[in-house]
Coordinates of C-alpha atoms and ligand atoms in Angstrom, one line a residue:
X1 CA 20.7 17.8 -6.2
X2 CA 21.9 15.9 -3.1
X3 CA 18.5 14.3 -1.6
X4 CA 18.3 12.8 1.6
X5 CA 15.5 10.4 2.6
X6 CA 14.6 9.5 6.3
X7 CA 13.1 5.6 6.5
X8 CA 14.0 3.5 3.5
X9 CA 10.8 1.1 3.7
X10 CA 8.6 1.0 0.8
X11 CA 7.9 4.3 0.3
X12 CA 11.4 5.6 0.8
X13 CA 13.4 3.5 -0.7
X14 CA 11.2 3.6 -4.2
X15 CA 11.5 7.1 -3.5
X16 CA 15.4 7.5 -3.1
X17 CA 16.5 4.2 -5.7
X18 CA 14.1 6.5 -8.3
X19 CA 15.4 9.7 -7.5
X20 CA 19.3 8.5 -7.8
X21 CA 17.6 6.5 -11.4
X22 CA 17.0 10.5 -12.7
X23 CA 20.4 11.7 -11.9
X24 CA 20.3 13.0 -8.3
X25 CA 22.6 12.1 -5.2
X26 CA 20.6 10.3 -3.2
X27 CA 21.6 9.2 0.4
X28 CA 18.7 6.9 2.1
X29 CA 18.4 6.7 5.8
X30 CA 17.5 3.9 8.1
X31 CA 17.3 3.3 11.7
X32 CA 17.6 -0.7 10.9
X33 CA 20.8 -1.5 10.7
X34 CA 20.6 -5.2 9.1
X35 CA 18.1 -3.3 6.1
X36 CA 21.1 -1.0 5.3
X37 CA 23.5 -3.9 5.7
X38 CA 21.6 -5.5 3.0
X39 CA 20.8 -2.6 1.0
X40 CA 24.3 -1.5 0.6
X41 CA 25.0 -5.2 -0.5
X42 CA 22.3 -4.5 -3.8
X43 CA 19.7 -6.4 -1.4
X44 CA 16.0 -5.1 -1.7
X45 CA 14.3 -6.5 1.8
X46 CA 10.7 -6.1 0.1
X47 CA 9.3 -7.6 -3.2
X48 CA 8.9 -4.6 -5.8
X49 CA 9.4 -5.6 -9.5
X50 CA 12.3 -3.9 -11.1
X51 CA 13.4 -1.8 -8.0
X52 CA 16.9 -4.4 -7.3
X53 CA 18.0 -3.9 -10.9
X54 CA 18.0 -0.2 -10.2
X55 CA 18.8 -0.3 -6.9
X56 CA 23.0 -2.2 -8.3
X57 CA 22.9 0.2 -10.5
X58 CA 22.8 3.6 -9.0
X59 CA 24.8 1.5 -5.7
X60 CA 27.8 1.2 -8.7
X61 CA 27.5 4.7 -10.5
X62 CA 27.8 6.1 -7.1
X63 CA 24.6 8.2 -6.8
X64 CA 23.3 6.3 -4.4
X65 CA 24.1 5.4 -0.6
X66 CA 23.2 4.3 2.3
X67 CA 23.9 5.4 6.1
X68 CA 21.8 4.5 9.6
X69 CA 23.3 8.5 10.1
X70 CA 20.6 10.8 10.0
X71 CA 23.4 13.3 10.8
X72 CA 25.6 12.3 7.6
X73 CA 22.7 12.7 5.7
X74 CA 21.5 15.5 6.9
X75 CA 24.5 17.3 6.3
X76 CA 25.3 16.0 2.6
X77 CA 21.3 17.2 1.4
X78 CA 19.5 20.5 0.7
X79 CA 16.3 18.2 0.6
X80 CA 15.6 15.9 3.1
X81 CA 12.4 13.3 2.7
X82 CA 11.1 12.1 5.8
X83 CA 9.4 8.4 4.8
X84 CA 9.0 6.5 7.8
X85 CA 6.0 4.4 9.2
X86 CA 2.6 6.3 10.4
X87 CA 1.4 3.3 11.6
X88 CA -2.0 3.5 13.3
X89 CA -3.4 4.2 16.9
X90 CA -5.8 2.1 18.2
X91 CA -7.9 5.1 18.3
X92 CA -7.6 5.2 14.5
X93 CA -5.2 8.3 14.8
X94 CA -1.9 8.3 12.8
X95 CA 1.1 8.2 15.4
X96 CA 3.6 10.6 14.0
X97 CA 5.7 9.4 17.1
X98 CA 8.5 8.2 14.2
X99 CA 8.2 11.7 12.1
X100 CA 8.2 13.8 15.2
X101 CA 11.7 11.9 16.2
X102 CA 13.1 12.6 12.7
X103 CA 12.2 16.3 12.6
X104 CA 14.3 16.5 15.7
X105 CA 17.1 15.0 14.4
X106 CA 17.5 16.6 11.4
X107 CA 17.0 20.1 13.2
X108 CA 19.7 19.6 15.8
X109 CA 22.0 18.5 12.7
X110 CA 21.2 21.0 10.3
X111 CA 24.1 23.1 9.0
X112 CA 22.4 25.7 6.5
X113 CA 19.4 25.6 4.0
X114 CA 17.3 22.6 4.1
X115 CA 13.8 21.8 2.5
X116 CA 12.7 18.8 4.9
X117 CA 9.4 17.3 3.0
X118 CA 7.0 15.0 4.3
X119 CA 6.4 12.2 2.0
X120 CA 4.9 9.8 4.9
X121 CA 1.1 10.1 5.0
X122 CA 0.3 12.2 7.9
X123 CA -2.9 14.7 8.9
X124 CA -3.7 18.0 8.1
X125 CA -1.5 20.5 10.1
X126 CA 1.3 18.0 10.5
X127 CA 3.5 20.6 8.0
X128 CA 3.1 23.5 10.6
X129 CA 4.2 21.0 13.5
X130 CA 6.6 19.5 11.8
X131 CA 8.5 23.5 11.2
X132 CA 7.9 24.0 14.8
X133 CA 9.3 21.0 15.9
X134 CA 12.0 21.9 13.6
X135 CA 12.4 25.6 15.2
X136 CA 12.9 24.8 18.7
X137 CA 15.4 22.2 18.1
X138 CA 17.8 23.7 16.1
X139 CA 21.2 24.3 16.7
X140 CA 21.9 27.5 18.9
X141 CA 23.8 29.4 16.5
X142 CA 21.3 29.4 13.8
X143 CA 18.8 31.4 16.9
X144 CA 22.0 33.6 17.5
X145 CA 21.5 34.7 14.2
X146 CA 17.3 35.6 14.1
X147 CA 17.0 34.5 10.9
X148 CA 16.6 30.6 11.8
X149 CA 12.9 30.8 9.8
X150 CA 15.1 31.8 6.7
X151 CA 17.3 28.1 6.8
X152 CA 14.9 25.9 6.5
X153 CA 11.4 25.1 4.3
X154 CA 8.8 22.1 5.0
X155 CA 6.7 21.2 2.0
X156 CA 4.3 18.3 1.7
X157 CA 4.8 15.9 -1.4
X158 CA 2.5 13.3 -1.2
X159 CA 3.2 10.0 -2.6
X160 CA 0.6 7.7 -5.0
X161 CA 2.4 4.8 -6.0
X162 CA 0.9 1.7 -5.6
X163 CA 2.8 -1.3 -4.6
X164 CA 4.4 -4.0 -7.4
X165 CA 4.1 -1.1 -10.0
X166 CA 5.6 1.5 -7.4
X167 CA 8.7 2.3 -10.0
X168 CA 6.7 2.6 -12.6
X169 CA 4.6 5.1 -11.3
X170 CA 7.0 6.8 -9.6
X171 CA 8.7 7.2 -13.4
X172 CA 5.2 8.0 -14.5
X173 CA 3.1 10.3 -12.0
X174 CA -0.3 11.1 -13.4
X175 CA 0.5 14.2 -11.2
X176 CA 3.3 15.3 -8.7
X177 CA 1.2 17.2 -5.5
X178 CA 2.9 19.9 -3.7
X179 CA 2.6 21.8 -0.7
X180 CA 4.7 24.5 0.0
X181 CA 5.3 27.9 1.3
X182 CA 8.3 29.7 -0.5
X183 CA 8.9 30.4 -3.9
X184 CA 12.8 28.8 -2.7
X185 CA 10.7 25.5 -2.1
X186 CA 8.5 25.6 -5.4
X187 CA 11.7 26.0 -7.2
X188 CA 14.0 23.3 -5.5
X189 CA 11.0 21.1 -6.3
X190 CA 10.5 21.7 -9.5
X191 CA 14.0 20.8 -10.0
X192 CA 14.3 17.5 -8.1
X193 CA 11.2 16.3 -10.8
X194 CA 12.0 18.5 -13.9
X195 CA 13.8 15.0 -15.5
X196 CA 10.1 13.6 -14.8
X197 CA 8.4 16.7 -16.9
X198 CA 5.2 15.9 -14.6
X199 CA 2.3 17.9 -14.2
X200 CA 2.6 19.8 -10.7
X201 CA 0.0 20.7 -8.6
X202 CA 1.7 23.3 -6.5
X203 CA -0.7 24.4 -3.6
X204 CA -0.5 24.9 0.0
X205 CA 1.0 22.1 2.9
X206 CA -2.2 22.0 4.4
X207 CA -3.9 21.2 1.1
X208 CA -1.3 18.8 0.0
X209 CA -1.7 16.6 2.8
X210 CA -5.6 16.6 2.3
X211 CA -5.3 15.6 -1.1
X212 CA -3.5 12.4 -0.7
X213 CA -6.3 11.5 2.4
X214 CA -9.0 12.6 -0.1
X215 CA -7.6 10.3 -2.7
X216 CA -6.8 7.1 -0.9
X217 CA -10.3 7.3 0.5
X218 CA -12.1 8.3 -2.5
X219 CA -10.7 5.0 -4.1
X220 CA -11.3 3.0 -0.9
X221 CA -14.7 4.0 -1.6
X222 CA -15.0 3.3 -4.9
X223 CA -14.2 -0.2 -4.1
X224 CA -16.9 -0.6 -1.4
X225 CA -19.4 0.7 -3.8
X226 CA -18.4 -1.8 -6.4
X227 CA -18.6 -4.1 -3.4
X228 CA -22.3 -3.1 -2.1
X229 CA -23.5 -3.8 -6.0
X230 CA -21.9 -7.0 -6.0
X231 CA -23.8 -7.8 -3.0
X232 CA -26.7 -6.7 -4.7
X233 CA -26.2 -8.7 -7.7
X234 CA -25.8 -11.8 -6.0
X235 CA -29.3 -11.3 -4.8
X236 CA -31.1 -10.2 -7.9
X237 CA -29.2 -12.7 -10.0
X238 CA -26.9 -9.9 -12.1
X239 CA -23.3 -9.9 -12.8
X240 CA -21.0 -7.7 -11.2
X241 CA -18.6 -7.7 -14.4
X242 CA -21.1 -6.3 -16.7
X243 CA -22.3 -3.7 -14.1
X244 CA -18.8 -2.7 -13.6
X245 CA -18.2 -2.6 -17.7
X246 CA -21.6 -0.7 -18.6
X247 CA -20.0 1.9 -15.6
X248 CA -16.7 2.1 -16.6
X249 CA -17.2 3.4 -20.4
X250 CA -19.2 6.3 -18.6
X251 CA -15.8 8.7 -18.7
X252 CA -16.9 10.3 -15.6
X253 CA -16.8 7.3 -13.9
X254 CA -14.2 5.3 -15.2
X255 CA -13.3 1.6 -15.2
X256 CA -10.1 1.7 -12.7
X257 CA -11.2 0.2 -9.2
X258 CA -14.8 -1.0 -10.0
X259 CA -13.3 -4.7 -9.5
X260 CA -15.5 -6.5 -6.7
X261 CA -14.0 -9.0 -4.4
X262 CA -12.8 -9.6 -1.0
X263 CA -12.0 -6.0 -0.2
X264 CA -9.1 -3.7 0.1
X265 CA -6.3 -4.3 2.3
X266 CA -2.5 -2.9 2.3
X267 CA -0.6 -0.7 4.0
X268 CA -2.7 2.5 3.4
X269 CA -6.2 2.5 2.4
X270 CA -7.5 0.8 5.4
X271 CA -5.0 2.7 7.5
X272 CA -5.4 6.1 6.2
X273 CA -9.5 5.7 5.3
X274 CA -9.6 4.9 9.5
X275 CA -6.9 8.2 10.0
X276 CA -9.3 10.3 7.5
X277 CA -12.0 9.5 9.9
X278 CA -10.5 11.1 12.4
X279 CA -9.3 14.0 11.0
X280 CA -12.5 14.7 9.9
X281 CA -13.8 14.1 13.6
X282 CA -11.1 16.6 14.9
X283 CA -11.7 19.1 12.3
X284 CA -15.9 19.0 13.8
X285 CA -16.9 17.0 10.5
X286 CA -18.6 13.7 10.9
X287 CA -17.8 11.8 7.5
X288 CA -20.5 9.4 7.6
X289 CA -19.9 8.3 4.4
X290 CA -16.3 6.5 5.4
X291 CA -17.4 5.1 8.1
X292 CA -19.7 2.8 6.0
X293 CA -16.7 2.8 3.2
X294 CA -15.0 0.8 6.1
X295 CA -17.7 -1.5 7.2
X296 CA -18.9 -2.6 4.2
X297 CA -15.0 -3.7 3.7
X298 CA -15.1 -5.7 6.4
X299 CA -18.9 -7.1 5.5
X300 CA -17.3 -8.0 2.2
X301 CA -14.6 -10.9 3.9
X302 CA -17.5 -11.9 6.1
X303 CA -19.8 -12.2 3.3
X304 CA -17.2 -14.3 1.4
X305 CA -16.4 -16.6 4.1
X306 CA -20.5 -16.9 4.8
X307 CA -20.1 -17.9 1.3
X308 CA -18.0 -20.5 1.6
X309 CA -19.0 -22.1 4.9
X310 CA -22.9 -22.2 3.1
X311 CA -20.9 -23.8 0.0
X312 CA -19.2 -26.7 2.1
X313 CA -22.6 -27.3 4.6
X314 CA -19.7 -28.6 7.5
X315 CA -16.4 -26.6 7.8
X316 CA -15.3 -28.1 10.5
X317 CA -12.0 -30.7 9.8
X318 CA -12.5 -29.6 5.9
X319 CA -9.7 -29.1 4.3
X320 CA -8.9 -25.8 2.1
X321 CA -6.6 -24.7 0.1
X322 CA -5.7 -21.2 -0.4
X323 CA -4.5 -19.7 -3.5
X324 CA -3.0 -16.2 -2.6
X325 CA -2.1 -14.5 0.8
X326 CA -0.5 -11.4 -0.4
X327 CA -3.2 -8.0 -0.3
X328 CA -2.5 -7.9 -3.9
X329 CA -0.7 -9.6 -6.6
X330 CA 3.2 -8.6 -7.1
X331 CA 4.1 -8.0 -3.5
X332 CA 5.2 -9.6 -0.5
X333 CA 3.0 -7.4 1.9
X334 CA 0.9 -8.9 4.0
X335 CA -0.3 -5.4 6.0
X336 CA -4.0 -5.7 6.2
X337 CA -4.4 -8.5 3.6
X338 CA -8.1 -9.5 3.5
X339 CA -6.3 -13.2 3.5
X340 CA -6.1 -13.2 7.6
X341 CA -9.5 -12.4 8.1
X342 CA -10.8 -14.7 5.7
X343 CA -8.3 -17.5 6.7
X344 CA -8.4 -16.2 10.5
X345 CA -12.8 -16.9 10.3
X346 CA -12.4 -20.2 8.7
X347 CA -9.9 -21.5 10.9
X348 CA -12.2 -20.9 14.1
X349 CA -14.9 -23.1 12.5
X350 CA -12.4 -25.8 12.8
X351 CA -10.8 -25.7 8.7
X352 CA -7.5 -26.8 7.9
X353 CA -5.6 -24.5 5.8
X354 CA -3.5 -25.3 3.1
X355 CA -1.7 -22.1 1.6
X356 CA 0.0 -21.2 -1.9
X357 CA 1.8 -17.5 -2.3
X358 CA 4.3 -16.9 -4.9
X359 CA 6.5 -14.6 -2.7
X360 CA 4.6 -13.6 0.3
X361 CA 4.7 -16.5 2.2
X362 CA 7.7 -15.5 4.7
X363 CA 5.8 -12.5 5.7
X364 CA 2.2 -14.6 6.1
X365 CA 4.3 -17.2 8.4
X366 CA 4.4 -14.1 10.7
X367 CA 0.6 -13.5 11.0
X368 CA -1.0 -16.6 10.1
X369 CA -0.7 -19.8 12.5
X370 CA -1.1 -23.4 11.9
X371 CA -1.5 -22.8 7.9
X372 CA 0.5 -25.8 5.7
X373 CA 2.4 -23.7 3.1
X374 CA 2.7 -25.7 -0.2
X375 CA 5.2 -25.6 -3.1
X376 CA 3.0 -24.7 -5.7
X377 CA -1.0 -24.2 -6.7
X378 CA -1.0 -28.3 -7.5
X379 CA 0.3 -28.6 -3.9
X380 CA -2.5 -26.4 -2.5
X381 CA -4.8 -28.2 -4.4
X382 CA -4.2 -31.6 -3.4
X383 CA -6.6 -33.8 -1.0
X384 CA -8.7 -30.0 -0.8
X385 CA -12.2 -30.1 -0.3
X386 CA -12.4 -26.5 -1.7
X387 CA -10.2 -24.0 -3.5
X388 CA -10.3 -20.3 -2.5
X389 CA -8.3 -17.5 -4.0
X390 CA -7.8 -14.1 -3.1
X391 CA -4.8 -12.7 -5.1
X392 CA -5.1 -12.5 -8.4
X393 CA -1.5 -13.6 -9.2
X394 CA -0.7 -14.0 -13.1
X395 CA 0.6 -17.2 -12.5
X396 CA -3.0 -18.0 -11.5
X397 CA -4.2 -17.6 -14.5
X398 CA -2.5 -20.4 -16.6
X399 CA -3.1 -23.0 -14.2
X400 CA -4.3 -26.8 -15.3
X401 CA -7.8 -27.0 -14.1
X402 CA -7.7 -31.0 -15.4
X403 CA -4.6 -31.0 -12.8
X404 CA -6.0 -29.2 -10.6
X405 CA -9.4 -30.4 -10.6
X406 CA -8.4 -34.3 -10.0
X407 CA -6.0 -33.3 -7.1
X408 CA -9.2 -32.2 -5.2
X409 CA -10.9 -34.6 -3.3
X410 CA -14.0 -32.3 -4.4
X411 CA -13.7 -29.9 -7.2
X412 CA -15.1 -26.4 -5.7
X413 CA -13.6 -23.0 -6.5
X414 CA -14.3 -19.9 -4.3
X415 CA -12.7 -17.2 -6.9
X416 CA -12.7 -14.1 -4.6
X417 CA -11.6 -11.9 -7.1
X418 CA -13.5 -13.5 -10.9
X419 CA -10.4 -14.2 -12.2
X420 CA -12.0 -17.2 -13.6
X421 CA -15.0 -15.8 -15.1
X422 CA -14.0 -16.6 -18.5
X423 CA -12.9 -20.0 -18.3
X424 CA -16.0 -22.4 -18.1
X425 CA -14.7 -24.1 -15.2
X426 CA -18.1 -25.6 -14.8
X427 CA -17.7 -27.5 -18.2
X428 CA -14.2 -29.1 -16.5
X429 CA -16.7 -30.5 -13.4
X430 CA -16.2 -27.5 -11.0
X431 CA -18.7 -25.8 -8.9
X432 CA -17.9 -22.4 -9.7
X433 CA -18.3 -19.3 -7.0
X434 CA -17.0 -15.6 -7.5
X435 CA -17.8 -12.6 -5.9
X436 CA -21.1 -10.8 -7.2
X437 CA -21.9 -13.4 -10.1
X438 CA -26.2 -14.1 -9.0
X439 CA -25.4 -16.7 -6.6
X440 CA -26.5 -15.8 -3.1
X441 CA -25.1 -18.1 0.0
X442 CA -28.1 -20.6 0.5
X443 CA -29.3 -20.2 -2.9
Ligands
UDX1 C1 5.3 4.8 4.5 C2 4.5 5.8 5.4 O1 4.9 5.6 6.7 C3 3.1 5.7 5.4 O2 2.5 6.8 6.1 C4 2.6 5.8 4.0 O3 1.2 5.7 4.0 C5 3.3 4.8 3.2 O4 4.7 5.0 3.3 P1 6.1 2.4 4.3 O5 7.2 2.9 3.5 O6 5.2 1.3 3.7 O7 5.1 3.5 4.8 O8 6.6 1.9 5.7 P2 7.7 0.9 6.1 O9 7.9 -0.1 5.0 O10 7.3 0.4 7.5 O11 9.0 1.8 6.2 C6 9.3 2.7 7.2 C7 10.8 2.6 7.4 O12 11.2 3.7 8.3 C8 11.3 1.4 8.1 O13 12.4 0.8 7.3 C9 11.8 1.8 9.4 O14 12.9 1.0 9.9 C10 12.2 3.2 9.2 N1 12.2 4.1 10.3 C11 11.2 4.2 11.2 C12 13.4 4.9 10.5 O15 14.3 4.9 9.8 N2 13.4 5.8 11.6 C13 12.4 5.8 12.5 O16 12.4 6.6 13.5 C14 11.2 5.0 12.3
UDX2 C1 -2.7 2.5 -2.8 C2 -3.0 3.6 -3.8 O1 -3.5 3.1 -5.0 C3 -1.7 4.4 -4.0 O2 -1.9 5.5 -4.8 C4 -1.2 4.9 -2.6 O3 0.0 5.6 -2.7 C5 -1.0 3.7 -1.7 O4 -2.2 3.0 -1.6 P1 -1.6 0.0 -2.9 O5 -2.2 -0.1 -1.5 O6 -0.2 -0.3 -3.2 O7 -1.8 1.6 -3.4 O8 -2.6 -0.8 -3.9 P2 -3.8 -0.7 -4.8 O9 -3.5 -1.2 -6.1 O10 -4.4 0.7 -4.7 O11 -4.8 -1.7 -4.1 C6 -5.3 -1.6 -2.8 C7 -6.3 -2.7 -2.4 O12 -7.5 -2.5 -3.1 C8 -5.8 -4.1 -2.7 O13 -6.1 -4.9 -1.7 C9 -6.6 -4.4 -4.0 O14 -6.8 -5.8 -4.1 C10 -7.9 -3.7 -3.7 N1 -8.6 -3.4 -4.9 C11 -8.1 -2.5 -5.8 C12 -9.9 -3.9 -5.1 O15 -10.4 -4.7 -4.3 N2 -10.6 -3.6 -6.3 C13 -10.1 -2.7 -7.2 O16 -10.8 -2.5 -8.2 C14 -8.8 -2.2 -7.0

């Protein structure tokens, strides 16, 4: 089918490279001009394992393409995806300022059937507003003709894939959600994803949208809860990791997000957890429940840096070295990492920051000021009166503690998310600290 998507950031462009990957013409759209210059060069602007090899490949077989034209795409598509950025209001509101904007434009350039999908995460009721915007801008002679409702479908399909696996499980959906309201648009659908053979959960646009807000903050939650018992275990002298394992073989529960540590971050749990919020508010619910989901995120970095500053007895002029900036490991994103917070509170009582990312370090030089970036973990390491890491990078994990450990000028790990708990670093003369181990700050 010839696919069209709107906003070729993350989302879209996993979303289109995948698409052209299982045999559909795929034409991605961008407003920024140098991303497409790059892109149509084989040139992925974000870190995403996999996605550049298959990216050149789908550039040179032709089934993919890029244009800053919404109109060109537009034109060459019966399904247009509209991807681009629902940042957040300060209010905690999504601003579908940028999905408003590309409704328009695809309207006024529409030239017969189109299904035009939401893949962006937006609120409840954005589908309805989305047609209407879609209505009252098209072009005069499809109103000549009455039937203007008949051209065009919107459907919500929600997107899960998490970022550094995102073509993975794109490739491999547990499910495909979505939301639509013709039979035309169920069947278009079920032909963009038949190569996938994925269990579809067809339901209303209304519902479709809820389900990906329901998910992202059911998860966000379970993280907070692991979070609250770490809290809890520190004080009674319990281990997180055991709690989490004697949990996780319940099936009903599962093991999948009960890891404790500094808290979520990225792109959309904080983001849509905060735009859930409101929804709910609108809708004349008060969801209690996230509103604490959210706090005790934010308690979690505080606690951790509390932590560290009980750890060290003087922060100020101490030197630390920081092992991880990215929100998680395989990505460059540093949206909402709990790394600037974390960083951010430790700088202001007067710490100097030594940092170590594998690949996100051009984005943290945007956020983060006065941090010394360092070649490597030994780098980091050196002259350090502590150690703190916060993304769990593989490369992390094979690290020479003897190295490590004489580079210090004292030998004291903050591990805020137990990737150490295994490796006795106490027998190679650390002071060893994770997240929800029995040690309480001033213990
Ligand atoms: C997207 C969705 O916006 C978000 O709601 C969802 O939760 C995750 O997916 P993401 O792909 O991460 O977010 O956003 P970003 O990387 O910022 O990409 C958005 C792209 O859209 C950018 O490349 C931007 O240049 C482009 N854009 C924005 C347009 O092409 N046109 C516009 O009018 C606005
Ligand atoms: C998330 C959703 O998983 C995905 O379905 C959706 O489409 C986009 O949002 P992403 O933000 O890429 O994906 O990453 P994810 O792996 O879900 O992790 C989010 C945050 O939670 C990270 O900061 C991570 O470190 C943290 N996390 C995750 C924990 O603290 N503990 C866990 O057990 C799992």
């Amino acid at each position: 089918m010839n696919i069209a998507i709107v906003g070729s950031g993350y989302v879209g462009l996993v979303t289109g490279v995948c698409l052209s990957q299982i045999g559909h013409k795929v034409t991605c759209v961008d407003v920024d001009q140098e991303k497409i210059k790059k892109l149509r060069l084989g040139k992925v602007p974000i870190f995403e394992p996999g996605l550049e090899e298959l990216l050149k490949k789908n550039l040179k077989n032709k089934r993919l393409s890029f244009t800053t034209s919404i109109r060109e795409a537009t034109r060459k598509s019966t399904a247009i995806f509209i991807a681009v950025g629902t940042p957040s209001k300060k209010n905690g509101d999504a601003d579908l300022t940028y999905v408003e904007n590309v409704a328009r434009q695809i309207a006024v350039n529409m030239d017969g059937y189109k299904l035009i999908i939401e893949k962006s995460t937006v609120p409840a009721e954005t589908g309805k507003r989305v047609a209407r915007t879609i209505k009252m801008n098209l072009p005069k002679k499809f109103e000549k003709n009455k039937k203007s409702e008949l051209d065009f479908d919107v459907a919500s399909n929600p997107e899960f894939l998490r970022e550094g696996s995102a073509v993975h499980d794109f490739m491999n959906p547990d499910r495909v959600v979505i939301g639509v309201e013709s039979k035309k648009a169920e069947k278009l659908f079920r032909e963009i994803y038949k190569p996938l053979n994925p269990h579809m959960v067809v339901t209303n646009i209304n519902s479709a949208e809820l389900i990906k807000h329901a998910s992202n903050s059911f998860l966000a939650t379970k993280i907070s809860f692991i979070n609250s018992i770490s809290q809890i275990c520190d004080k009674l002298g319990a281990d997180i990791l055991k709690v989490a394992e004697g949990m996780g073989f319940d099936k009903r529960i599962g093991r999948a997000f009960l890891n404790a540590g500094v808290g979520y971050g990225g792109s959309c749990f904080p983001k849509d957890v905060d735009a859930f919020v409101r929804i709910s508010e609108k809708s004349g619910y008060d969801f209690r429940l996230l509103d604490e989901v959210r706090k005790i995120n934010e308690e979690q970095k505080a606690s951790f840096v509390r932590l560290i500053e009980d750890k060290l007895w003087i922060v100020k002029n101490k030197v630390i070295g920081v092992l991880g900036l990215a929100f998680k490991p395989d990505t460059d994103d540093m949206r909402s990492a709990p790394s600037i917070d974390i960083i951010n509170a430790l700088q202001q009582e007067g710490a100097k920051i030594k940092a170590y990312d594998p690949v996100a370090v051009p984005n943290a030089k945007k956020i983060l000021k006065k941090v010394t970036y360092c070649k490597d973990p030994y780098d980091a390491a050196k002259g350090c009166d502590c150690l703190v890491l916060l993304t769990e990078w593989d490369e992390f994990k094979k690290l020479n503690f003897k190295k490590i450990g004489s580079a210090m000028k004292q030998p004291i790990l903050f591990d805020g998310r137990n990737l150490y708990h295994d490796k006795n670093l106490g027998d190679l003369g650390f002071e060893y600290y994770g997240v929800g181990r029995g040690v309480k700050a001033g213990s």
